[in-house]
CSV table of C-alpha atoms in Angstrom, one decimal:
chain,number,residue,atom,x,y,z
A,14,MET,CA,0.0,0.0,0.0
A,15,ALA,CA,1.1,3.6,-0.4
A,16,SER,CA,3.2,4.9,2.4
A,17,GLN,CA,1.9,8.1,3.7
A,18,GLY,CA,3.8,8.4,7.0
A,19,ALA,CA,7.0,7.7,8.8
A,20,GLY,CA,7.8,4.8,11.0
A,21,PHE,CA,11.2,3.4,10.0
A,22,MET,CA,13.6,2.9,12.9
A,23,PRO,CA,16.9,1.1,13.1
A,24,PRO,CA,17.1,-2.0,15.3
A,25,SER,CA,16.7,-1.0,19.0
A,26,ASP,CA,20.0,-2.7,19.9
A,27,LEU,CA,22.0,-1.2,17.0
A,28,PHE,CA,23.9,1.2,19.3
A,29,ALA,CA,23.6,-0.8,22.5
A,30,PRO,CA,24.3,-0.2,25.3
A,31,LEU,CA,22.9,3.2,24.1
A,32,THR,CA,19.4,3.5,22.7
A,33,PRO,CA,19.2,5.0,19.2
A,34,ALA,CA,17.9,8.3,20.8
A,35,GLU,CA,20.8,8.3,23.3
A,36,PHE,CA,23.3,7.8,20.4
A,37,ARG,CA,21.8,10.8,18.5
A,38,ALA,CA,21.9,13.0,21.6
A,39,GLN,CA,25.3,12.1,22.9
A,40,HIS,CA,27.4,11.4,19.8
A,41,TRP,CA,25.8,12.5,16.5
A,42,PRO,CA,27.2,14.2,14.5
A,43,ASP,CA,30.5,15.3,16.3
A,44,THR,CA,31.7,12.5,18.7
A,45,PRO,CA,33.1,9.1,17.7
A,46,PHE,CA,31.4,6.0,19.1
A,47,VAL,CA,32.2,2.3,19.1
A,48,THR,CA,30.3,-0.6,20.5
A,49,HIS,CA,30.6,-4.4,20.3
A,50,GLY,CA,28.0,-7.1,20.5
A,51,SER,CA,26.6,-10.2,18.9
A,52,ARG,CA,25.9,-10.1,15.1
A,53,ASP,CA,22.5,-11.4,15.9
A,54,ARG,CA,21.5,-8.1,17.5
A,55,LEU,CA,21.5,-6.6,13.9
A,56,GLY,CA,18.1,-8.2,13.3
A,57,ALA,CA,17.2,-8.7,9.7
A,58,LEU,CA,20.7,-7.9,8.6
A,59,ALA,CA,22.1,-10.9,10.5
A,60,GLU,CA,19.5,-13.2,8.9
A,61,CYS,CA,19.8,-11.8,5.3
A,62,ALA,CA,21.2,-14.5,3.0
A,63,ALA,CA,22.6,-11.8,0.6
A,64,LEU,CA,24.9,-10.7,3.4
A,65,ALA,CA,26.0,-14.2,4.6
A,66,ASP,CA,29.5,-13.9,3.0
A,67,ALA,CA,31.4,-12.1,0.2
A,68,ALA,CA,30.1,-14.3,-2.6
A,69,SER,CA,26.5,-13.7,-1.5
A,70,VAL,CA,27.0,-10.0,-1.6
A,71,LEU,CA,28.4,-10.1,-5.1
A,72,ASP,CA,25.5,-12.3,-6.4
A,73,VAL,CA,22.9,-9.6,-5.9
A,74,HIS,CA,24.8,-6.7,-7.5
A,75,PRO,CA,24.2,-6.2,-11.2
A,76,ALA,CA,26.5,-3.2,-11.9
A,77,LYS,CA,30.2,-2.6,-12.1
A,78,ILE,CA,32.1,-3.2,-8.9
A,79,ARG,CA,35.2,-1.3,-7.6
A,80,VAL,CA,38.3,-3.2,-6.6
A,81,TRP,CA,41.1,-1.6,-4.7
A,82,LEU,CA,44.3,-3.5,-5.4
A,83,THR,CA,46.9,-3.9,-2.6
A,84,GLY,CA,50.3,-2.3,-3.0
A,85,PRO,CA,53.7,-3.6,-1.7
A,86,ASP,CA,53.0,-2.1,1.8
A,87,ARG,CA,49.6,-3.9,1.9
A,88,LYS,CA,47.8,-0.6,1.6
A,89,LEU,CA,45.1,-0.1,-1.0
A,90,ARG,CA,46.5,2.0,-3.9
A,91,LYS,CA,45.1,1.3,-7.4
A,92,LEU,CA,41.4,1.3,-8.3
A,93,ARG,CA,39.7,-0.8,-11.0
A,94,GLU,CA,36.1,-1.4,-12.0
A,95,VAL,CA,35.1,-5.0,-12.9
A,96,ALA,CA,32.0,-7.0,-13.5
A,97,PRO,CA,30.5,-9.0,-10.6
A,98,ALA,CA,31.7,-12.3,-11.9
A,99,ASP,CA,35.3,-11.0,-12.2
A,100,ALA,CA,35.0,-9.5,-8.7
A,101,LYS,CA,34.6,-13.0,-7.2
A,102,SER,CA,38.0,-13.9,-8.6
A,103,PHE,CA,39.6,-10.9,-6.8
A,104,VAL,CA,37.9,-12.0,-3.6
A,105,LEU,CA,39.3,-15.6,-4.0
A,106,SER,CA,42.8,-14.4,-5.0
A,107,GLU,CA,42.9,-12.0,-2.0
A,108,VAL,CA,44.8,-9.3,-3.9
A,109,GLY,CA,42.6,-6.4,-2.9
A,110,THR,CA,39.4,-5.1,-1.3
A,111,VAL,CA,36.2,-5.3,-3.3
A,112,VAL,CA,33.8,-2.4,-2.8
A,113,VAL,CA,30.2,-3.1,-3.7
A,114,ASP,CA,28.5,0.3,-4.1
A,115,GLU,CA,25.0,1.1,-3.0
A,116,VAL,CA,24.0,-2.3,-1.7
A,117,ASP,CA,21.0,-0.6,-0.1
A,118,ALA,CA,19.6,-0.4,-3.7
A,119,HIS,CA,19.6,-4.2,-4.0
A,120,ILE,CA,19.2,-5.6,-0.5
A,121,GLU,CA,16.0,-4.8,1.2
A,122,PRO,CA,17.1,-5.2,4.9
A,123,VAL,CA,20.0,-2.8,4.1
A,124,ASP,CA,17.6,-0.3,2.6
A,125,ALA,CA,15.3,-0.6,5.6
A,126,LEU,CA,18.3,0.0,7.9
A,127,MET,CA,19.2,3.1,5.9
A,128,ARG,CA,15.7,4.5,6.1
A,129,GLY,CA,15.6,3.9,9.8
A,130,CYS,CA,19.0,5.6,10.4
A,131,CYS,CA,18.0,8.5,8.2
A,132,GLU,CA,14.8,9.1,10.2
A,133,LEU,CA,16.7,8.8,13.5
A,134,LEU,CA,19.5,11.1,12.5
A,135,GLY,CA,17.5,13.7,10.6
A,136,VAL,CA,19.1,13.0,7.2
A,137,ALA,CA,17.3,13.0,3.9
A,138,ARG,CA,17.3,9.5,2.4
A,139,GLU,CA,18.8,10.7,-0.9
A,140,ASN,CA,21.9,12.0,1.0
A,141,ALA,CA,22.7,8.5,2.4
A,142,ALA,CA,24.1,5.3,0.9
A,143,CYS,CA,25.6,2.1,1.9
A,144,ASN,CA,28.6,0.3,0.4
A,145,ALA,CA,29.9,-3.2,1.3
A,146,TYR,CA,33.6,-3.8,1.8
A,147,LEU,CA,35.0,-7.3,1.2
A,148,SER,CA,38.6,-7.3,2.4
A,149,PRO,CA,41.2,-10.1,2.5
A,150,ALA,CA,43.4,-10.6,5.6
A,151,GLY,CA,46.3,-8.1,5.5
A,152,ALA,CA,44.6,-5.5,3.3
A,153,GLY,CA,44.2,-2.0,4.7
A,154,THR,CA,43.5,1.6,3.8
A,155,ARG,CA,46.1,4.3,4.3
A,156,MET,CA,45.4,7.3,6.5
A,157,HIS,CA,42.8,9.7,5.1
A,158,PHE,CA,39.6,11.6,5.9
A,159,ASP,CA,36.2,11.8,4.4
A,160,GLN,CA,33.7,14.7,3.9
A,161,GLN,CA,30.8,12.8,5.3
A,162,GLU,CA,29.6,11.0,8.5
A,163,VAL,CA,30.3,7.3,8.5
A,164,ILE,CA,28.8,4.3,10.4
A,165,VAL,CA,30.6,1.0,10.0
A,166,LEU,CA,28.9,-2.3,10.7
A,167,GLN,CA,31.2,-5.4,10.9
A,168,LEU,CA,29.4,-8.5,9.6
A,169,GLY,CA,32.2,-11.0,9.3
A,170,GLY,CA,35.9,-11.2,10.1
A,171,ARG,CA,38.0,-8.6,12.1
A,172,LYS,CA,39.3,-5.2,11.1
A,173,ARG,CA,41.5,-2.9,13.1
A,174,TRP,CA,40.8,0.8,12.9
A,175,ARG,CA,42.9,3.8,14.1
A,176,PHE,CA,41.3,7.2,14.1
A,177,CYS,CA,41.6,10.7,15.6
A,178,ALA,CA,40.3,14.2,15.3
A,179,ASN,CA,41.4,16.4,12.4
A,180,GLU,CA,43.1,19.4,13.9
A,181,GLN,CA,43.8,21.0,10.5
A,182,VAL,CA,40.3,21.4,9.0
A,183,ARG,CA,36.9,21.0,10.7
A,184,PHE,CA,34.0,20.1,8.4
A,185,PRO,CA,36.0,19.5,5.2
A,186,VAL,CA,34.0,19.7,1.9
A,187,ARG,CA,36.4,17.4,0.1
A,188,PRO,CA,38.1,14.1,1.1
A,189,TYR,CA,41.9,13.8,1.4
A,190,PHE,CA,43.8,10.5,0.6
A,191,GLY,CA,47.4,11.6,1.2
A,192,ASN,CA,48.1,12.9,-2.3
A,193,ARG,CA,47.6,16.4,-3.8
A,194,ILE,CA,45.6,18.7,-1.6
A,195,PRO,CA,42.4,19.8,-3.4
A,196,PRO,CA,41.9,23.6,-3.8
A,197,GLU,CA,39.0,23.6,-1.4
A,198,LEU,CA,41.2,22.2,1.3
A,199,ALA,CA,44.4,24.1,0.4
A,200,ALA,CA,42.4,27.3,1.2
A,201,LEU,CA,42.0,26.1,4.7
A,202,ALA,CA,45.3,24.2,5.5
A,203,SER,CA,48.7,24.4,3.8
A,204,SER,CA,49.7,20.8,4.8
A,205,PHE,CA,48.5,17.6,6.4
A,206,PRO,CA,50.3,15.1,8.6
A,207,ASP,CA,51.9,12.0,6.9
A,208,GLU,CA,51.4,9.8,9.9
A,209,MET,CA,48.5,9.3,12.3
A,210,PRO,CA,48.7,12.0,14.9
A,211,SER,CA,49.6,11.0,18.5
A,212,GLY,CA,46.6,10.2,20.7
A,213,ALA,CA,44.8,8.2,18.0
A,214,GLN,CA,42.3,5.7,19.2
A,215,GLU,CA,42.6,2.0,18.2
A,216,VAL,CA,39.7,-0.5,18.1
A,217,THR,CA,39.2,-3.9,16.5
A,218,LEU,CA,35.8,-4.5,15.0
A,219,GLU,CA,34.4,-8.0,15.1
A,220,PRO,CA,31.1,-9.4,13.8
A,221,GLY,CA,28.4,-7.3,15.4
A,222,SER,CA,30.7,-4.3,16.1
A,223,LEU,CA,29.7,-0.7,15.2
A,224,LEU,CA,31.9,2.3,14.7
A,225,PHE,CA,30.7,5.9,14.1
A,226,LEU,CA,33.2,8.5,12.7
A,227,PRO,CA,32.3,12.2,12.2
A,228,ARG,CA,33.2,13.8,9.0
A,229,GLY,CA,36.8,14.9,8.7
A,230,TYR,CA,38.2,12.4,11.2
A,231,TRP,CA,41.6,10.8,10.2
A,232,HIS,CA,41.4,7.0,10.0
A,233,GLU,CA,43.3,4.0,8.7
A,234,THR,CA,42.5,0.3,8.7
A,235,GLU,CA,44.1,-3.1,8.7
A,236,THR,CA,42.2,-6.3,8.0
A,237,LEU,CA,43.1,-9.1,10.5
A,238,ASP,CA,41.0,-11.8,8.8
A,239,ALA,CA,38.8,-12.0,5.8
A,240,SER,CA,36.3,-9.2,6.4
A,241,VAL,CA,32.8,-8.3,5.3
A,242,SER,CA,31.5,-4.9,6.5
A,243,LEU,CA,28.9,-2.3,5.6
A,244,THR,CA,29.8,1.4,5.5
A,245,LEU,CA,26.8,3.7,5.9
A,246,THR,CA,27.6,7.2,4.6
A,247,PHE,CA,25.6,10.4,5.4
A,248,ALA,CA,26.6,13.2,3.0
A,249,VAL,CA,24.6,16.0,4.7
A,250,PRO,CA,25.2,19.2,2.7
A,251,PRO,CA,26.8,22.1,4.6
A,252,TRP,CA,25.0,25.3,5.0
A,253,MET,CA,27.1,26.8,2.3
A,254,GLU,CA,25.6,24.4,-0.2
A,255,VAL,CA,22.1,24.7,1.0
A,256,VAL,CA,22.1,28.5,0.5
A,257,LEU,CA,24.1,28.3,-2.8
A,258,ASP,CA,21.8,25.7,-4.2
A,259,TYR,CA,18.8,28.0,-3.5
A,260,LEU,CA,20.5,31.0,-5.0
A,261,ARG,CA,21.5,29.1,-8.1
A,262,SER,CA,18.0,27.9,-8.7
A,263,ALA,CA,16.6,31.4,-8.1
A,264,LEU,CA,19.1,33.1,-10.4
A,265,LEU,CA,18.8,30.5,-13.1
A,266,LEU,CA,15.3,31.9,-13.8
A,267,ARG,CA,16.7,35.4,-14.4
A,268,GLU,CA,17.9,36.1,-17.9
A,269,ASP,CA,20.5,38.7,-16.9
A,270,TRP,CA,22.2,36.2,-14.6
A,271,ARG,CA,22.4,33.6,-17.4
A,272,ARG,CA,24.1,36.2,-19.7
A,273,PRO,CA,27.8,35.4,-20.5
A,274,ALA,CA,30.2,37.6,-18.5
A,275,PHE,CA,32.3,38.7,-21.4
A,276,GLY,CA,35.2,41.1,-20.8
A,277,LEU,CA,36.3,40.0,-17.3
A,278,ASP,CA,40.0,40.2,-18.4
A,279,GLU,CA,39.8,43.6,-20.2
A,280,SER,CA,41.1,46.8,-18.7
A,281,GLY,CA,40.5,50.6,-19.0
A,282,THR,CA,37.0,51.7,-19.9
A,283,HIS,CA,36.0,48.1,-20.5
A,284,ARG,CA,36.8,47.4,-16.8
A,285,GLU,CA,34.6,50.2,-15.7
A,286,ARG,CA,31.7,48.9,-17.8
A,287,ILE,CA,32.1,45.4,-16.4
A,288,SER,CA,32.3,46.8,-12.9
A,289,ALA,CA,29.0,48.7,-13.5
A,290,MET,CA,27.3,45.5,-14.8
A,291,LEU,CA,28.5,43.5,-11.8
A,292,GLU,CA,27.3,46.2,-9.4
A,293,ALA,CA,23.8,45.9,-11.1
A,294,ARG,CA,23.9,42.1,-10.5
A,295,LEU,CA,25.0,42.6,-6.9
A,296,ASP,CA,22.1,45.0,-6.3
A,297,ASP,CA,19.8,42.4,-7.8
A,298,LEU,CA,21.3,39.8,-5.5
A,299,ARG,CA,20.9,42.0,-2.4
A,300,GLY,CA,17.2,42.5,-3.3
A,301,LEU,CA,16.8,38.7,-3.7
A,302,LEU,CA,18.4,38.1,-0.3
A,303,ALA,CA,16.3,40.8,1.3
A,304,GLU,CA,13.1,39.0,0.3
A,305,THR,CA,14.4,35.5,1.0
A,306,SER,CA,13.0,33.8,4.1
A,307,PRO,CA,14.1,30.5,5.6
A,308,GLY,CA,10.9,29.0,4.3
A,309,ARG,CA,12.1,29.7,0.7
A,310,VAL,CA,15.4,28.0,1.2
A,311,LEU,CA,14.5,25.0,3.4
A,312,PRO,CA,12.6,22.1,1.7
A,313,PRO,CA,9.0,21.7,2.9
A,314,LEU,CA,8.6,19.1,5.6
A,315,ARG,CA,6.5,16.1,5.2
A,316,ASP,CA,6.1,12.9,7.3
A,317,ALA,CA,6.5,10.5,4.3
A,318,PRO,CA,10.1,9.5,3.6
A,319,VAL,CA,11.2,10.7,0.2
A,320,GLY,CA,13.5,7.8,-0.7
A,321,VAL,CA,12.4,5.0,-2.9
A,322,GLY,CA,14.0,1.6,-2.0
A,323,PRO,CA,14.3,-1.7,-3.8
A,324,GLY,CA,11.0,-2.7,-5.4
A,325,GLY,CA,9.5,0.7,-4.5
A,326,ARG,CA,7.4,2.7,-6.9
A,327,LEU,CA,5.6,6.0,-7.0
A,328,VAL,CA,2.0,6.8,-7.7
A,329,PRO,CA,0.2,10.1,-8.4
A,330,VAL,CA,-2.1,11.0,-5.6
A,331,PRO,CA,-5.8,11.2,-6.8
A,332,ASN,CA,-7.4,14.7,-7.0
A,333,VAL,CA,-4.1,16.5,-7.4
A,334,ARG,CA,-4.0,18.5,-10.6
A,335,TRP,CA,-0.7,19.0,-12.5
A,336,GLU,CA,-0.8,22.2,-14.5
A,337,LEU,CA,2.0,24.1,-16.3
A,338,GLU,CA,2.0,27.9,-16.6
A,339,GLN,CA,4.3,30.2,-18.5
A,340,ARG,CA,4.8,33.5,-16.6
A,341,ASP,CA,6.7,36.7,-16.9
A,342,ASP,CA,8.3,38.0,-13.7
A,343,ASP,CA,9.7,41.5,-14.3
A,344,GLY,CA,11.0,40.4,-17.7
A,345,HIS,CA,12.1,37.0,-16.6
A,346,ALA,CA,10.4,34.1,-18.4
A,347,GLN,CA,9.6,31.3,-16.0
A,348,THR,CA,7.9,27.9,-16.2
A,349,VAL,CA,5.8,27.1,-13.2
A,350,LEU,CA,4.3,23.8,-12.1
A,351,VAL,CA,1.1,24.3,-10.2
A,352,LEU,CA,0.0,21.3,-8.1
A,353,GLY,CA,-3.7,21.9,-7.2
A,354,SER,CA,-5.6,20.1,-4.4
A,355,ASP,CA,-8.3,20.7,-1.9
A,356,ASP,CA,-5.6,22.1,0.5
A,357,GLY,CA,-4.7,24.9,-2.0
A,358,PRO,CA,-2.2,25.1,-4.9
A,359,VAL,CA,1.5,24.6,-4.6
A,360,GLU,CA,3.7,26.4,-7.1
A,361,ILE,CA,7.1,25.2,-8.1
A,362,GLY,CA,9.4,26.9,-10.6
A,363,ILE,CA,11.0,24.3,-12.9
A,364,LEU,CA,13.4,24.1,-15.7
A,365,PRO,CA,11.8,24.1,-19.2
A,366,GLY,CA,13.3,20.7,-19.8
A,367,LEU,CA,11.0,19.2,-17.2
A,368,THR,CA,7.8,20.1,-19.0
A,369,ARG,CA,7.7,16.7,-20.8
A,370,LEU,CA,7.9,14.8,-17.5
A,371,CYS,CA,5.2,17.0,-15.9
A,372,THR,CA,2.9,16.4,-18.8
A,373,TRP,CA,3.5,12.6,-18.4
A,374,LEU,CA,2.8,12.7,-14.7
A,375,ALA,CA,-0.4,14.8,-15.2
A,376,ALA,CA,-1.8,12.1,-17.5
A,377,ARG,CA,-0.7,9.1,-15.4
A,378,ALA,CA,-2.7,7.3,-12.7
A,379,GLU,CA,-0.7,4.0,-12.5
A,380,PRO,CA,2.3,3.4,-10.3
A,381,PHE,CA,5.7,3.9,-11.9
A,382,THR,CA,9.4,3.5,-11.0
A,383,THR,CA,12.0,6.2,-11.0
A,384,ALA,CA,13.6,4.6,-14.1
A,385,GLU,CA,10.3,5.1,-15.9
A,386,ALA,CA,10.2,8.7,-14.9
A,387,HIS,CA,13.7,9.3,-16.2
A,388,ALA,CA,12.8,7.7,-19.5
A,389,ALA,CA,9.7,9.9,-19.7
A,390,ALA,CA,11.7,13.0,-19.0
A,391,GLY,CA,13.8,12.5,-22.2
A,392,GLU,CA,17.0,14.5,-22.1
A,393,ALA,CA,16.3,16.3,-18.9
A,394,PRO,CA,19.1,16.1,-16.3
A,395,ARG,CA,18.7,13.1,-14.0
A,396,ARG,CA,19.3,15.3,-10.9
A,397,ALA,CA,16.6,17.7,-12.0
A,398,VAL,CA,14.2,14.8,-12.4
A,399,ASP,CA,15.0,13.4,-9.0
A,400,VAL,CA,14.6,16.8,-7.3
A,401,LEU,CA,11.1,17.2,-9.0
A,402,LEU,CA,10.0,13.8,-7.8
A,403,ARG,CA,11.2,14.5,-4.2
A,404,VAL,CA,9.4,17.8,-4.1
A,405,ALA,CA,6.2,16.2,-5.5
A,406,LEU,CA,6.5,13.6,-2.7
A,407,ARG,CA,7.0,16.2,0.0
A,408,CYS,CA,4.1,18.3,-1.4
A,409,GLY,CA,1.8,15.2,-1.4
A,410,ALA,CA,1.3,15.1,-5.1
A,411,LEU,CA,3.0,11.7,-5.2
A,412,ALA,CA,3.0,8.8,-2.8
A,413,ARG,CA,5.4,5.9,-2.3
A,414,ILE,CA,4.5,2.3,-2.7
A,415,ASP,CA,6.6,-0.4,-1.0
A,416,GLU,CA,6.5,-4.0,-2.3
């Protein structure tokens, strides 16, 4: 049946001895946490045949699979992409770690876990994913940090972790793997340590263990025996991206902001002309910011989860009208989707390329998959299609069906 409300929660013992609520209050998102316990406490994950061992995980994944090959120092260095059948040979040969991306899209108990964790932690489902790591004994990852929160669940074997706080950059927007420093990080720190800083914590994860690392924490690993683990990643956007995404979507609808900025490298009178044009844009931006409220920037809240898991489909909600209008806003042409219902209309500014999808949705009454929506949208950007579907879910124009 269509899901109209929330209700997903992770297993009550997932963070034991803490309750899920205590974990969120005491550790999320800034303080590391580790706990150990029986694999059986993981509920449906422990009973899932697709997670029984490395071969079982590979059997359910249809796409390309990443393989990190082990260097002379037993650290993972070189990345390759292979078919699932070839990935099994890498597992058997024990020459590297096999990374199975987005297993939550193919294994229902993992998707259910992700939905529960997202609801508990206040993370949008589309900002979370889960990868499986299949590592031979002796493999490891060199010291690095990520730009997202990470929860690791150890399902089989043992893996040693060392980790510590990042004193150089808090809340990094890019990861760092020990090579060239990306410009976004170089603006914040001129160098990073080559070795794990003193005071690093060390833990050994065994079947049933859980480790939480905040974004930016240094960490490195060593696999003690053949290991199967799940890494849950939560790429919550920073405030910078939240505001910039809104501004980009708002300015995209204004013709003057889409105009090419010719002449930026010219001097003399040309420079004065360019400065005057920029000042006009900045005045326009100040006006936009002056009339911008939090309600315009933040996505509308709705109880129903916006993710669509394995076997999930969407269905248009009856009695909601999908209508397209072309408007002129102070000389700025804009395409507006109006979702009409008994609760009043909801207006959404959209890219012109999404009109085909809106027309398709307006005429549809049957359930559909996101893949069908992408096909109906033609050449429209996939991200734009996903955003429209999520907004329609939040506004109550679409409902989610679980099967």
